[in-house]
Coordinates of C-alpha atoms in Angstrom, one line a residue:
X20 CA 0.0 0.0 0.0
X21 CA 3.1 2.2 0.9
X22 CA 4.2 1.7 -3.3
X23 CA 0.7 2.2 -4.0
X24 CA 0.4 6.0 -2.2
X25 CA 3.8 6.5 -3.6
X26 CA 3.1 5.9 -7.3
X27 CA -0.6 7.6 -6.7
X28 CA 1.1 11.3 -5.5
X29 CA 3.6 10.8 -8.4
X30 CA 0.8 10.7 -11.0
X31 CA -1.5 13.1 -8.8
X32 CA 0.9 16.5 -9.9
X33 CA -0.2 17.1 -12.9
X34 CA -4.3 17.4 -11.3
X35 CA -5.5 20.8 -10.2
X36 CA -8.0 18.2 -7.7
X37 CA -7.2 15.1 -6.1
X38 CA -8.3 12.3 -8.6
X39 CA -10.0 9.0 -7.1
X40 CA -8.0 5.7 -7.1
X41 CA -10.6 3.6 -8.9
X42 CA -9.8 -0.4 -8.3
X43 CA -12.0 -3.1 -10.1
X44 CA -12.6 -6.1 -8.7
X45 CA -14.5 -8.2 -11.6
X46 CA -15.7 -11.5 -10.3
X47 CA -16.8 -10.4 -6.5
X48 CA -18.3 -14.0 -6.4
X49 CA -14.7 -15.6 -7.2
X50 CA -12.6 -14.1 -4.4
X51 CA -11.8 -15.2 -0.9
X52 CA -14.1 -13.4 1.7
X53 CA -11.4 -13.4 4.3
X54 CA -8.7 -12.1 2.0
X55 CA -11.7 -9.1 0.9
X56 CA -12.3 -8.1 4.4
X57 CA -8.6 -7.6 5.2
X58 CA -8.6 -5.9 1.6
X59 CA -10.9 -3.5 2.9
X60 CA -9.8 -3.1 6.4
X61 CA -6.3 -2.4 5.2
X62 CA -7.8 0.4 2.8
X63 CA -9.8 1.7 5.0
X64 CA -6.7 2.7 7.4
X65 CA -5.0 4.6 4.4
X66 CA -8.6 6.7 3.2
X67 CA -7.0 9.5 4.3
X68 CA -4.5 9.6 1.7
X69 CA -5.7 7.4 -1.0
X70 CA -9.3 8.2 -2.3
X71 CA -10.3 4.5 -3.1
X72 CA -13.4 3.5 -4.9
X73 CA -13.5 -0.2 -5.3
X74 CA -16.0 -1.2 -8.0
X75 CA -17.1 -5.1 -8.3
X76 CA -18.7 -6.7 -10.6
X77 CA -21.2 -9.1 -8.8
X78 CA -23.4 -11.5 -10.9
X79 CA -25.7 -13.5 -8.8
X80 CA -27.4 -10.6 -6.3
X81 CA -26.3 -8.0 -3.9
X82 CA -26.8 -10.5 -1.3
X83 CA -23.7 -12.2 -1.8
X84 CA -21.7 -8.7 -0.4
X85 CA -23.7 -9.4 3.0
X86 CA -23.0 -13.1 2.9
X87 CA -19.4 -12.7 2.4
X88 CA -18.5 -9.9 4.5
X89 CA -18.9 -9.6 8.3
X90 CA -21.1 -6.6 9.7
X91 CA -17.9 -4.7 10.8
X92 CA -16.3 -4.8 7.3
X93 CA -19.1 -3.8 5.6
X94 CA -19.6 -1.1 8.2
X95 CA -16.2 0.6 6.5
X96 CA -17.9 1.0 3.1
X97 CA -20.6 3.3 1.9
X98 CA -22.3 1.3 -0.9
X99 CA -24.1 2.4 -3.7
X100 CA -25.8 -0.1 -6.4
X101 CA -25.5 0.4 -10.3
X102 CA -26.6 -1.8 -13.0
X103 CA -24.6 -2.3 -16.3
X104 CA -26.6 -2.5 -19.5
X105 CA -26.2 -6.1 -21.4
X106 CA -24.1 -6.6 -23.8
X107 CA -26.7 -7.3 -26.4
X108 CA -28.0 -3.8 -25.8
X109 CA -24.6 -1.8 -26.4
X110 CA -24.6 -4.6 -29.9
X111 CA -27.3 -2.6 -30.9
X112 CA -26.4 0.7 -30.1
X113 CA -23.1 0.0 -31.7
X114 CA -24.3 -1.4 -34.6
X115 CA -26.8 1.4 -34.5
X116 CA -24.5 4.1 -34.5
X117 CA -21.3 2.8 -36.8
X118 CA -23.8 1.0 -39.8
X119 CA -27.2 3.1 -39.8
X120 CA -26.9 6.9 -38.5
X121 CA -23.1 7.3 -39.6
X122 CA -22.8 8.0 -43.1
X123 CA -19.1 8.7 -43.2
X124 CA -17.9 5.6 -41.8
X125 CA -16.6 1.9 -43.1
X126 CA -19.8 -0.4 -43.7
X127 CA -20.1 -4.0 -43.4
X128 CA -21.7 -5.4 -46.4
X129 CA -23.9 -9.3 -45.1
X130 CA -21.2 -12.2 -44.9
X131 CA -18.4 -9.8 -42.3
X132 CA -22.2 -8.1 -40.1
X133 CA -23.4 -12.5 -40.2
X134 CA -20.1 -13.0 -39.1
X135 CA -20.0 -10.2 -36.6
X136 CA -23.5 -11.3 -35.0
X137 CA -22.7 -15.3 -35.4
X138 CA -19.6 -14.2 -33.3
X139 CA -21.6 -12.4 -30.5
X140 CA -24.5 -14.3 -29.9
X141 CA -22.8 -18.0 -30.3
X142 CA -19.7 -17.8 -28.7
X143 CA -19.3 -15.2 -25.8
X144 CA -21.4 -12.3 -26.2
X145 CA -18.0 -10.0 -25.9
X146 CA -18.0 -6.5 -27.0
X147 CA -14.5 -6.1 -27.0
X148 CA -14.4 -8.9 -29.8
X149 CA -17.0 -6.6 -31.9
X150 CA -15.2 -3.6 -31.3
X151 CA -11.8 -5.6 -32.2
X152 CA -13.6 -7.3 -35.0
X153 CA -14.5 -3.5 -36.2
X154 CA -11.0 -2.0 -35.9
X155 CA -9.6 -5.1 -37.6
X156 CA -11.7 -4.4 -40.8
X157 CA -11.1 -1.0 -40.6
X158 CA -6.9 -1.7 -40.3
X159 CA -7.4 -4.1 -43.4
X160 CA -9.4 -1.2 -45.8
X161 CA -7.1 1.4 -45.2
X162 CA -4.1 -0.5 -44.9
X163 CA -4.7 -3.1 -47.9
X164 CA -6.7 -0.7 -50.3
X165 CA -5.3 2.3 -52.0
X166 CA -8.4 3.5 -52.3
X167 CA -9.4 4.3 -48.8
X168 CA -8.4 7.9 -49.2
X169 CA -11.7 8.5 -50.6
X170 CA -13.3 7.5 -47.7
X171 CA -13.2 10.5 -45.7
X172 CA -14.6 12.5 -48.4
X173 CA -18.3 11.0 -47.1
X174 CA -17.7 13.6 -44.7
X175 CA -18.3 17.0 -47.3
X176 CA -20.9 17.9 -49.5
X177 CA -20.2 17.5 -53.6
X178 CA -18.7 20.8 -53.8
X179 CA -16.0 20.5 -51.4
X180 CA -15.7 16.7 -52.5
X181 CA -14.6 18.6 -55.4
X182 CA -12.3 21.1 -54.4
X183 CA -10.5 18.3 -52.0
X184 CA -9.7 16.3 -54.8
X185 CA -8.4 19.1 -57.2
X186 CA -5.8 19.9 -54.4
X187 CA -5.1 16.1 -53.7
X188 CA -4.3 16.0 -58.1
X189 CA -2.4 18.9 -57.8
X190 CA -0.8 17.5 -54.8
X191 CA -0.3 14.2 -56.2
X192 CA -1.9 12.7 -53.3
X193 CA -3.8 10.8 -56.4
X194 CA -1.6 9.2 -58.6
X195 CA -2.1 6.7 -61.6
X196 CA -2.4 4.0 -59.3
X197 CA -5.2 5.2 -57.9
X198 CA -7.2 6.0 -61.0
X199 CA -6.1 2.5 -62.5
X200 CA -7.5 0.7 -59.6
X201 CA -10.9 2.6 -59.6
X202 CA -11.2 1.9 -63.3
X203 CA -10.8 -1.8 -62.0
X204 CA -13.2 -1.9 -59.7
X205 CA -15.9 -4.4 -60.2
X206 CA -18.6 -1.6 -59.7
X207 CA -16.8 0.4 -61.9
X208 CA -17.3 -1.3 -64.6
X209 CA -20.4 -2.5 -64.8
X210 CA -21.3 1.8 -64.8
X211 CA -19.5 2.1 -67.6
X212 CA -21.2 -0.9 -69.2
X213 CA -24.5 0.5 -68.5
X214 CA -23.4 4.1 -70.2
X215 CA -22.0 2.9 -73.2
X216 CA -25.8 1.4 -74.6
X217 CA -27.0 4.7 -73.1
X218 CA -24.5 7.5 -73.3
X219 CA -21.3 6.3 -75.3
X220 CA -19.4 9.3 -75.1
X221 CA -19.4 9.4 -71.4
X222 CA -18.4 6.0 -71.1
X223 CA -15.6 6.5 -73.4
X224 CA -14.7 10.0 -71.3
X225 CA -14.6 7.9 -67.9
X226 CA -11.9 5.5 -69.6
X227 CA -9.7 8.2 -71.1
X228 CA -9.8 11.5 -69.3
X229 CA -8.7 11.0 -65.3
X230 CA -9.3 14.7 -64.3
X231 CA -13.0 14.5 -65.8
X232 CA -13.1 10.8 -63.5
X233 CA -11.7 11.6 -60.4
X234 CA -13.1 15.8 -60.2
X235 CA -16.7 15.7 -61.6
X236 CA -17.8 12.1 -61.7
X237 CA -16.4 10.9 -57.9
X238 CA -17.8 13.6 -56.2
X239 CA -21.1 12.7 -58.3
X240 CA -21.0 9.2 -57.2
X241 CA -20.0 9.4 -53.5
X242 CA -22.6 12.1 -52.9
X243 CA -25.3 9.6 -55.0
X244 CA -23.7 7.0 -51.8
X245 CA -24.6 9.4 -49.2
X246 CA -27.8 9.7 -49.9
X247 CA -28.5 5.9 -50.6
X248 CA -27.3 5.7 -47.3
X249 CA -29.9 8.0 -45.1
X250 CA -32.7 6.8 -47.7
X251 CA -31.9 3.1 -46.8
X252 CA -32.0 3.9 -42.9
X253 CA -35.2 5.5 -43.6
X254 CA -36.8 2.9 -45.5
X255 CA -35.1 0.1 -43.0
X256 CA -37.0 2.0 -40.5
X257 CA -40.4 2.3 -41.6
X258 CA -39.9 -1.4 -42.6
X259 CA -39.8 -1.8 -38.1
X260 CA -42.7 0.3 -38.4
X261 CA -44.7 -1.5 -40.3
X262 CA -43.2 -4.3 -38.2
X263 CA -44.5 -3.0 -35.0
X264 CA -48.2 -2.5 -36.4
X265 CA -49.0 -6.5 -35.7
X266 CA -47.5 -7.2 -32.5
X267 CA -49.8 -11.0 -32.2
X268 CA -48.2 -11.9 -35.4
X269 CA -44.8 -13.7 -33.7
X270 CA -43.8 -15.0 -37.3
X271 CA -42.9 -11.6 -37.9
X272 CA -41.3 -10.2 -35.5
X273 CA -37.6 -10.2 -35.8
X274 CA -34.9 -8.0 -34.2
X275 CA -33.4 -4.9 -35.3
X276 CA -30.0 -6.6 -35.9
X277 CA -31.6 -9.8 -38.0
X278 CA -33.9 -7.3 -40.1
X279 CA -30.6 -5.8 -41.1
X280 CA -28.8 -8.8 -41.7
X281 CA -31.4 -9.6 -44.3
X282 CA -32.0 -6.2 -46.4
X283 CA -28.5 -5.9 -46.5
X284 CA -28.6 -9.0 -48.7
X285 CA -28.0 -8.8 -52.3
X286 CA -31.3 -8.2 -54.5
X287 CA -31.4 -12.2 -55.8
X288 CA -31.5 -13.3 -52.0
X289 CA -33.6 -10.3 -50.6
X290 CA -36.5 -11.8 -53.0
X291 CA -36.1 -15.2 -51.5
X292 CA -35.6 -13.4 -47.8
X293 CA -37.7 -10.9 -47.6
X294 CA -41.3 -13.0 -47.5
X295 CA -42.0 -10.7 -44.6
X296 CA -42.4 -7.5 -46.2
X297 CA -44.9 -9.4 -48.4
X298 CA -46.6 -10.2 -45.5
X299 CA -46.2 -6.8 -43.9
X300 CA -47.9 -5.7 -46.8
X301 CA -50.9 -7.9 -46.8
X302 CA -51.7 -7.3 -43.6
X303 CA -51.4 -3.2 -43.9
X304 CA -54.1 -3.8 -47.0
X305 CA -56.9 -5.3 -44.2
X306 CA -56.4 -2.5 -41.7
X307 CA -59.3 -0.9 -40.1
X308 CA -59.9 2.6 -39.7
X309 CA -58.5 3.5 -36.6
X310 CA -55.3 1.5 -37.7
X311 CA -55.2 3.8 -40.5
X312 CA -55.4 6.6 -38.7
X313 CA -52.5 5.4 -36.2
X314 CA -50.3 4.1 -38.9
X315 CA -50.5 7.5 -41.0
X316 CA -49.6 9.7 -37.8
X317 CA -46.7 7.1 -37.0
X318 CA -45.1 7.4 -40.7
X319 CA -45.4 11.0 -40.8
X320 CA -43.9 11.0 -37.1
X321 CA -40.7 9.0 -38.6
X322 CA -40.3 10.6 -42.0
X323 CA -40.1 13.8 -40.1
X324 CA -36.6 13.2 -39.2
X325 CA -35.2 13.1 -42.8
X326 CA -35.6 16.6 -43.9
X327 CA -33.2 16.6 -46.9
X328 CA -35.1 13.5 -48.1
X329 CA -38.7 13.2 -47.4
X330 CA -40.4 15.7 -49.0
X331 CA -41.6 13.4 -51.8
X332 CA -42.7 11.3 -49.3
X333 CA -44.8 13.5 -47.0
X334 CA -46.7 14.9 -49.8
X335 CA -48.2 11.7 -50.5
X336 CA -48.8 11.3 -46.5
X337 CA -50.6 14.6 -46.8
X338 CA -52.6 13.4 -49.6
X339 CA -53.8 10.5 -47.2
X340 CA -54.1 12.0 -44.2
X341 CA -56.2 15.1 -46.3
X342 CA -58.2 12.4 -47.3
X343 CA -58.5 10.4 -43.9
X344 CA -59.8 13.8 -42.3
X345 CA -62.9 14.1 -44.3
X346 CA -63.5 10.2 -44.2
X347 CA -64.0 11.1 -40.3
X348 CA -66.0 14.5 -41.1
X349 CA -68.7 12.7 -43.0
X350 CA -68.9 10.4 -40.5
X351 CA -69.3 12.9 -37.9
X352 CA -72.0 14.6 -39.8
X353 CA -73.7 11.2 -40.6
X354 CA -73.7 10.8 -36.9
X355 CA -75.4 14.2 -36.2
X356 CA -78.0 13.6 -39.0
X357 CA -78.7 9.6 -37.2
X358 CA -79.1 11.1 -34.0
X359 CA -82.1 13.9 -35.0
X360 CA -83.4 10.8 -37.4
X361 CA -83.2 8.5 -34.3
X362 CA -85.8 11.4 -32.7
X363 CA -87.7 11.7 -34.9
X364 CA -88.1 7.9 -35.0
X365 CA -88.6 7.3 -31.3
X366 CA -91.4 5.1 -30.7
X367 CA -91.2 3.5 -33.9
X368 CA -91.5 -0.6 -33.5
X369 CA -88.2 -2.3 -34.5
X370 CA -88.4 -5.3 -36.9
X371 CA -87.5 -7.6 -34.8
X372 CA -90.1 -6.8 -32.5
X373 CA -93.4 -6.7 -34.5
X374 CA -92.2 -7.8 -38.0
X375 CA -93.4 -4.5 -39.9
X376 CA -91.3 -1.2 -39.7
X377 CA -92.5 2.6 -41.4
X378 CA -90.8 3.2 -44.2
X379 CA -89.0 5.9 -43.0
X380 CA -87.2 3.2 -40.7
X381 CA -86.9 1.2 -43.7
X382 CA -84.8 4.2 -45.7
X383 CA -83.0 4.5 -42.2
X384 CA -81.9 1.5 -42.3
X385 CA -80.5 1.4 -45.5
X386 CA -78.7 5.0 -45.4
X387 CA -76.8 3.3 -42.6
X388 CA -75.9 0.4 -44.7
X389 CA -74.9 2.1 -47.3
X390 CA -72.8 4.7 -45.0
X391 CA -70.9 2.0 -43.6
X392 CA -70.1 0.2 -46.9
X393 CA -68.8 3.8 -48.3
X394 CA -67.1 4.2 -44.9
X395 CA -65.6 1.0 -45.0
X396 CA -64.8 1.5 -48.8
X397 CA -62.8 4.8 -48.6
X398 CA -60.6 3.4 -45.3
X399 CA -60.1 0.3 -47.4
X400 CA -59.0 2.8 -50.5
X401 CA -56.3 4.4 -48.2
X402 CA -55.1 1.1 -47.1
X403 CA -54.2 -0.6 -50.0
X404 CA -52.7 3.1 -51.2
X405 CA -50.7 2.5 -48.8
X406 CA -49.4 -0.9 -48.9
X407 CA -49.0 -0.4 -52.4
X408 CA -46.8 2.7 -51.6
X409 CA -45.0 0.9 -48.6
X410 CA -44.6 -1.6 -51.2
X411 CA -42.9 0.2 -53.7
X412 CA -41.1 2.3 -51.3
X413 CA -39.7 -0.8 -49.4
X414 CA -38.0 -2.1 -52.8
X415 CA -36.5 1.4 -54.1
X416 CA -35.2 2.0 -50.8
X417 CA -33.6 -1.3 -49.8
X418 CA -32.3 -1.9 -53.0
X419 CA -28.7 -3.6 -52.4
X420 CA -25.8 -1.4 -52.0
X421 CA -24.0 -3.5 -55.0
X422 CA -25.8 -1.7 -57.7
X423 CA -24.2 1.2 -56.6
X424 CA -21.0 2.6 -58.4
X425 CA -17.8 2.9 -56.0
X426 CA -19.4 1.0 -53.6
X427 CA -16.3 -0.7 -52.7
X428 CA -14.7 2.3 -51.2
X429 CA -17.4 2.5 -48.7
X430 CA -18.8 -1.3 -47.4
X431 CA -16.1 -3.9 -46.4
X432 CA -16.9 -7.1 -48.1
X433 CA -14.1 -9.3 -47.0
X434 CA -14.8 -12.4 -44.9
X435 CA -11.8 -14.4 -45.1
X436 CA -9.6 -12.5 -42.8
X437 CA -12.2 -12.0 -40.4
X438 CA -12.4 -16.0 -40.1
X439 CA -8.6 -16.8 -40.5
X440 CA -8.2 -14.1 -37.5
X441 CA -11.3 -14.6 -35.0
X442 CA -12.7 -17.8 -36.0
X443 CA -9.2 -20.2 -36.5
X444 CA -9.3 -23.6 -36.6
X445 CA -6.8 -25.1 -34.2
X446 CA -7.3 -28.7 -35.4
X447 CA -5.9 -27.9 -38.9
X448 CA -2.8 -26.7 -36.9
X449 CA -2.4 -29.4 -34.4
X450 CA -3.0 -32.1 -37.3
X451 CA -0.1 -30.4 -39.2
X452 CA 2.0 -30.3 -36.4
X453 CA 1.4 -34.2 -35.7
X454 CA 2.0 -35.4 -39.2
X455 CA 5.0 -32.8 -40.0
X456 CA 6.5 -31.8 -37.0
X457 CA 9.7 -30.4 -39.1
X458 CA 7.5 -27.1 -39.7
X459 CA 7.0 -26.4 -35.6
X460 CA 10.5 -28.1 -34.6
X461 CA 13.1 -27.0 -37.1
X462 CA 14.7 -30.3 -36.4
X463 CA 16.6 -31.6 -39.7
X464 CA 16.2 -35.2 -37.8
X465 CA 12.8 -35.1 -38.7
X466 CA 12.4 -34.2 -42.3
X467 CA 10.1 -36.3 -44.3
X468 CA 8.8 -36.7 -47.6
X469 CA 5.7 -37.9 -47.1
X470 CA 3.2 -36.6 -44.4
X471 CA 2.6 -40.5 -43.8
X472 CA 6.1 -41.2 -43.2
X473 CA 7.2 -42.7 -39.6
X474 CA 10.3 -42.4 -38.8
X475 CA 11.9 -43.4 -34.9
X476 CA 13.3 -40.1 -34.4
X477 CA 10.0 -38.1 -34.0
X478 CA 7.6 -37.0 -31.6
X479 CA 6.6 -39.9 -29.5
X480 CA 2.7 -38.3 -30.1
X481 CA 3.5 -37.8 -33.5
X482 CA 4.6 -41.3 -34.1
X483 CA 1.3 -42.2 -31.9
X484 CA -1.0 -40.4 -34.4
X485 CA 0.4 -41.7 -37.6
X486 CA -0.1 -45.0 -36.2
X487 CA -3.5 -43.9 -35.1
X488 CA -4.8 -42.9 -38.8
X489 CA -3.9 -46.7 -39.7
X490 CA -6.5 -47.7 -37.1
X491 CA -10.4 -48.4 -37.1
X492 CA -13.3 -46.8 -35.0
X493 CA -12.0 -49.2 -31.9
X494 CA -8.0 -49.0 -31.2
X495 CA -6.8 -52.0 -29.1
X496 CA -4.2 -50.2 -27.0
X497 CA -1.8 -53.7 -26.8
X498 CA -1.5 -53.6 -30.4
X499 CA -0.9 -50.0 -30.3
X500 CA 1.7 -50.0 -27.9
X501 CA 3.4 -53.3 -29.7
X502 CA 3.3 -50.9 -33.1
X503 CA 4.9 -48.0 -31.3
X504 CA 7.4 -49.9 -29.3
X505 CA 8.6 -51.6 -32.4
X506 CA 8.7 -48.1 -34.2
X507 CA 11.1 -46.1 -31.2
X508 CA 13.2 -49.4 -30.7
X509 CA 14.8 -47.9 -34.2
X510 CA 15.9 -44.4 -32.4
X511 CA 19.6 -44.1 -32.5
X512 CA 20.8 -44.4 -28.9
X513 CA 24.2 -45.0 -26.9
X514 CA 25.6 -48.7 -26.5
X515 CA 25.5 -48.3 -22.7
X516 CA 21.5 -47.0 -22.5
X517 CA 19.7 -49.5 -23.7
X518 CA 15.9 -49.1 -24.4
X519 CA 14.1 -50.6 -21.2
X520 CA 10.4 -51.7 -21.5
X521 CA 9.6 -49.3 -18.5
X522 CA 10.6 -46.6 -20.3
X523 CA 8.5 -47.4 -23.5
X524 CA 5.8 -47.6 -21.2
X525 CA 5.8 -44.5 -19.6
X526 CA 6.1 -42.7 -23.4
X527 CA 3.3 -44.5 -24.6
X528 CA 0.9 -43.4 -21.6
X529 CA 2.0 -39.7 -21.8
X530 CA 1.6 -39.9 -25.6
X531 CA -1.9 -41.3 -25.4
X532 CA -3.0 -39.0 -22.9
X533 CA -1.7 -35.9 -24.9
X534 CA -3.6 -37.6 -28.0
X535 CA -6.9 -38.1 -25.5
X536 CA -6.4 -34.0 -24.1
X537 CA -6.2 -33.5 -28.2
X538 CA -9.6 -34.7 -28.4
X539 CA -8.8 -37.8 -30.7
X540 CA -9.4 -40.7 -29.0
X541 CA -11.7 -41.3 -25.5
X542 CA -12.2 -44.1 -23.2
X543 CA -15.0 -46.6 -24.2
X544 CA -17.0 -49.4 -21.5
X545 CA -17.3 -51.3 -24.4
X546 CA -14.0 -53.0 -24.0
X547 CA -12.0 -52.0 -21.5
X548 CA -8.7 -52.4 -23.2
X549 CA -9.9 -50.3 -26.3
X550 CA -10.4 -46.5 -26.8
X551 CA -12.4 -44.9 -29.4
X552 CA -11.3 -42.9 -32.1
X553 CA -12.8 -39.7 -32.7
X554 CA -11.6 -38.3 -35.8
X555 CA -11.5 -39.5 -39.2
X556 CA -10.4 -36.4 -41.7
X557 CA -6.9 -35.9 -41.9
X558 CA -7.0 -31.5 -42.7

């Protein structure tokens, strides 16, 4: 504690006000009570000087702290309780902020996001594994590609997109290299594919003149990115809208994170995929009125927040709503004109009564027939508008991001480093090290030519597992050890140390249980002097 004051008023100087010493204990659950209550008592004694707020982590219930600690320990410490958000819920806000409200940052096109989720919700739930996974992708785009120089220029508007690059070309921050590998770019090309049956010239211009490529069409094309980007957040979230609207329908209710997963899929998949808007939309066609009413305020509630974007949009929900309004204005004046009807008809016998009716009943009757059907008509009208819109809307908005041009520069579509890096496979490497030990070793005694080979002067578990892949499903261990003991009697010893049958004992045990630790083989009650073998693919 005496190093601990001493390095705490070292680092203290540089503070106008006494920092707090802020010690973590993780696992409360996992530690020694005795050993915490002396922890405490001792840091109790020095509160004086050190300003100590212990924080632990405590998983079961706040219980525990009383079980653990005596009543004169716990007396020492003024506790407050705090709850940490899951990790599930900081996923979301993650993926939240990084993939759907930034438009300046590195997206993650389906297979790397699948991977990102399979990661989190199959193995460990660990945020610091999305945020590595993240900064690993971002490393590999701006370290392997050239051109993720253009990245940052998501962050201007077209005109300064524009003057950026003239000073990065008369910089030479762009080179031929870079304008080579846009021209290569996959995206790339199919633009210029689609303008040469359209616009020829253009096409022809983009191959042949750089500064008309990188200074006018770029800026074009990054700024045509930006806004793909805000319109597909707003059409992935009136797609959770409409989600929202059937709450007893569990077959479509998915998370935020899988409804991404699958409108970020390319456009052949998304038809197969998407079955739910299709449903969505089916179901916003046989809303009542009230539901119309409720879903129209809602849209216009979330189209709100894209200003630069929605005016097309809101005109049409003004058209609606316009036409909503006086839907519920004729029927408040039909209700007006029932009620001085229903008056004037007071004391009339009902049909159901007597069996004969006036006819001014009779017409009563059928004005409120026909009212309803004209009601229910006109609310029906505005509900399949609006599917049909939704519908429409839905597919223009969550078009993939691969028809776009340049969209490389932007989304990060590799997978194979993300699964060589975070999702290795260890038996590839422990099978290689078994058959050719000369790779891990650097021992010239062990070279081989073929991964088969068995020579004396290998490992003893490598000599074990060669012999291993000759066997069945059920190894006998006798004839295992005979094979192996005839195999290291070959090993070049001296003339006074002869090879003792103790010794090839004890190697074959250790061996077995290395090869058992491994996961090859396992004890069976089968037969009790046979062990199973668990692999059969030699990687």
């Amino acid at each position: 504690m005496k190093l601990l004051e001493g390095w705490y008023k070292h680092h203290q100087k540089g503070f106008t006000n006494k920092p707090n010493l802020v010690i973590i204990l993780q696992d409360f659950e996992s530690f020694e009570p005795a050993i915490l209550q002396d922890f405490f008592t001792i840091c109790s004694e020095y509160r004086s000087r050190l300003p100590i707020i212990c924080i632990m982590g405590i998983a079961t219930s706040t219980e525990i702290l009383h079980q653990s600690l005596n009543k004169s320990t716990i007396g020492l410490l003024r506790i407050e309780k705090f709850k940490l958000e899951q990790s599930g819920v900081w996923l979301n806000r993650v993926i939240e902020k990084v993939f759907l409200d930034s438009t300046s940052t590195l997206k993650f096109g389906p297979r790397p996001y699948k991977f990102l989720l399979d990661h989190f919700y199959l193995y460990d739930f660990s945020m610091s594994k999305v945020t590595a996974s993240i900064k690993y992708a971002l490393m590999h785009h701006f370290y392997g590609s050239p051109l993720s120089i253009f990245l940052p220029l998501l962050q201007m508007d077209e005109f300064d997109m524009t003057v950026t690059l003239q000073q990065w070309m008369r910089n030479e921050l762009i080179n031929e290299h870079h304008i080579t590998n846009v021209r290569m770019l996959g995206s790339f090309k199919n633009y210029v594919e689609s303008l040469a049956e359209t616009d020829p010239k253009k096409a022809l211009q983009l191959l042949e003149d750089d500064d008309y490529l990188i200074i006018e069409v770029i800026p074009a094309l990054l700024s045509d990115i930006i806004i793909y980007q805000k319109q597909f957040k707003m059409g992935f979230n009136l797609l959770v809208l409409l989600q929202g609207q059937f709450p007893s329908f569990s077959s479509l209710h998915k998370s935020r994170l899988m409804l991404l997963l699958e409108v970020l899929e390319p456009k052949d998949v998304l038809a197969e995929n998407m079955d739910m808007v299709r449903k969505l939309v089916s179901f916003v066609r046989k809303i009542d009125t009230e539901h119309v009413g409720k879903l129209l305020k809602e849209m216009r509630q979330l189209l709100n927040g894209y200003e630069d974007i929605n005016t097309p949009f809101l005109d049409q929900i003004s058209v609606w709503e316009t036409r909503y309004e006086q839907l519920l204005e004729a029927d408040e004046k039909y209700n007006a004109r029932m009620d001085r009807k229903a008056k004037e008809l007071e004391g009339m016998l009902l049909e159901n009564e007597v069996g004969r009716h006036t006819e001014r009943a009779r017409k009563a009757q059928n004005d409120s027939l026909e009212h309803l059907k004209r009601k229910g008509t006109e609310a029906s009208k505005i509900a399949m508008d609006i599917a049909d819109w939704c519908d429409k809307t839905l597919r223009e908005l969550l078009k993939s991001f691969t028809t776009l041009p340049l969209y490389e520069l932007v989304y990060y579509t590799n997978i194979k480093l993300h699964e060589k890096s975070f999702a290795s496979q260890p038996r590839a490497s422990v099978q290689t090290a078994l058959t050719q030990p000369q790779h891990y070793l650097n021992c010239p005694c062990c070279n081989i030519e073929k991964s088969d080979q068995i020579i004396a002067s290998e490992h003893d578990t490598c000599i074990l597992y060669k012999l291993y892949l000759e066997c069945g499903r059920l190894i006998n261990l006798y004839d295992w050890f005979v094979a192996f003991g005839c195999i290291i009697e070959r090993e070049k010893r001296p003339k006074n140390k002869k090879l003792e049958e103790n010794e090839v004992q004890a190697r074959f045990i250790r061996s077995v249980a290395e090869l058992q630790f491994l996961g090859f083989i396992k004890p069976t009650q089968r037969k009790t002097d046979h062990v199973i073998r668990l692999t059969w693919s030699n990687i």
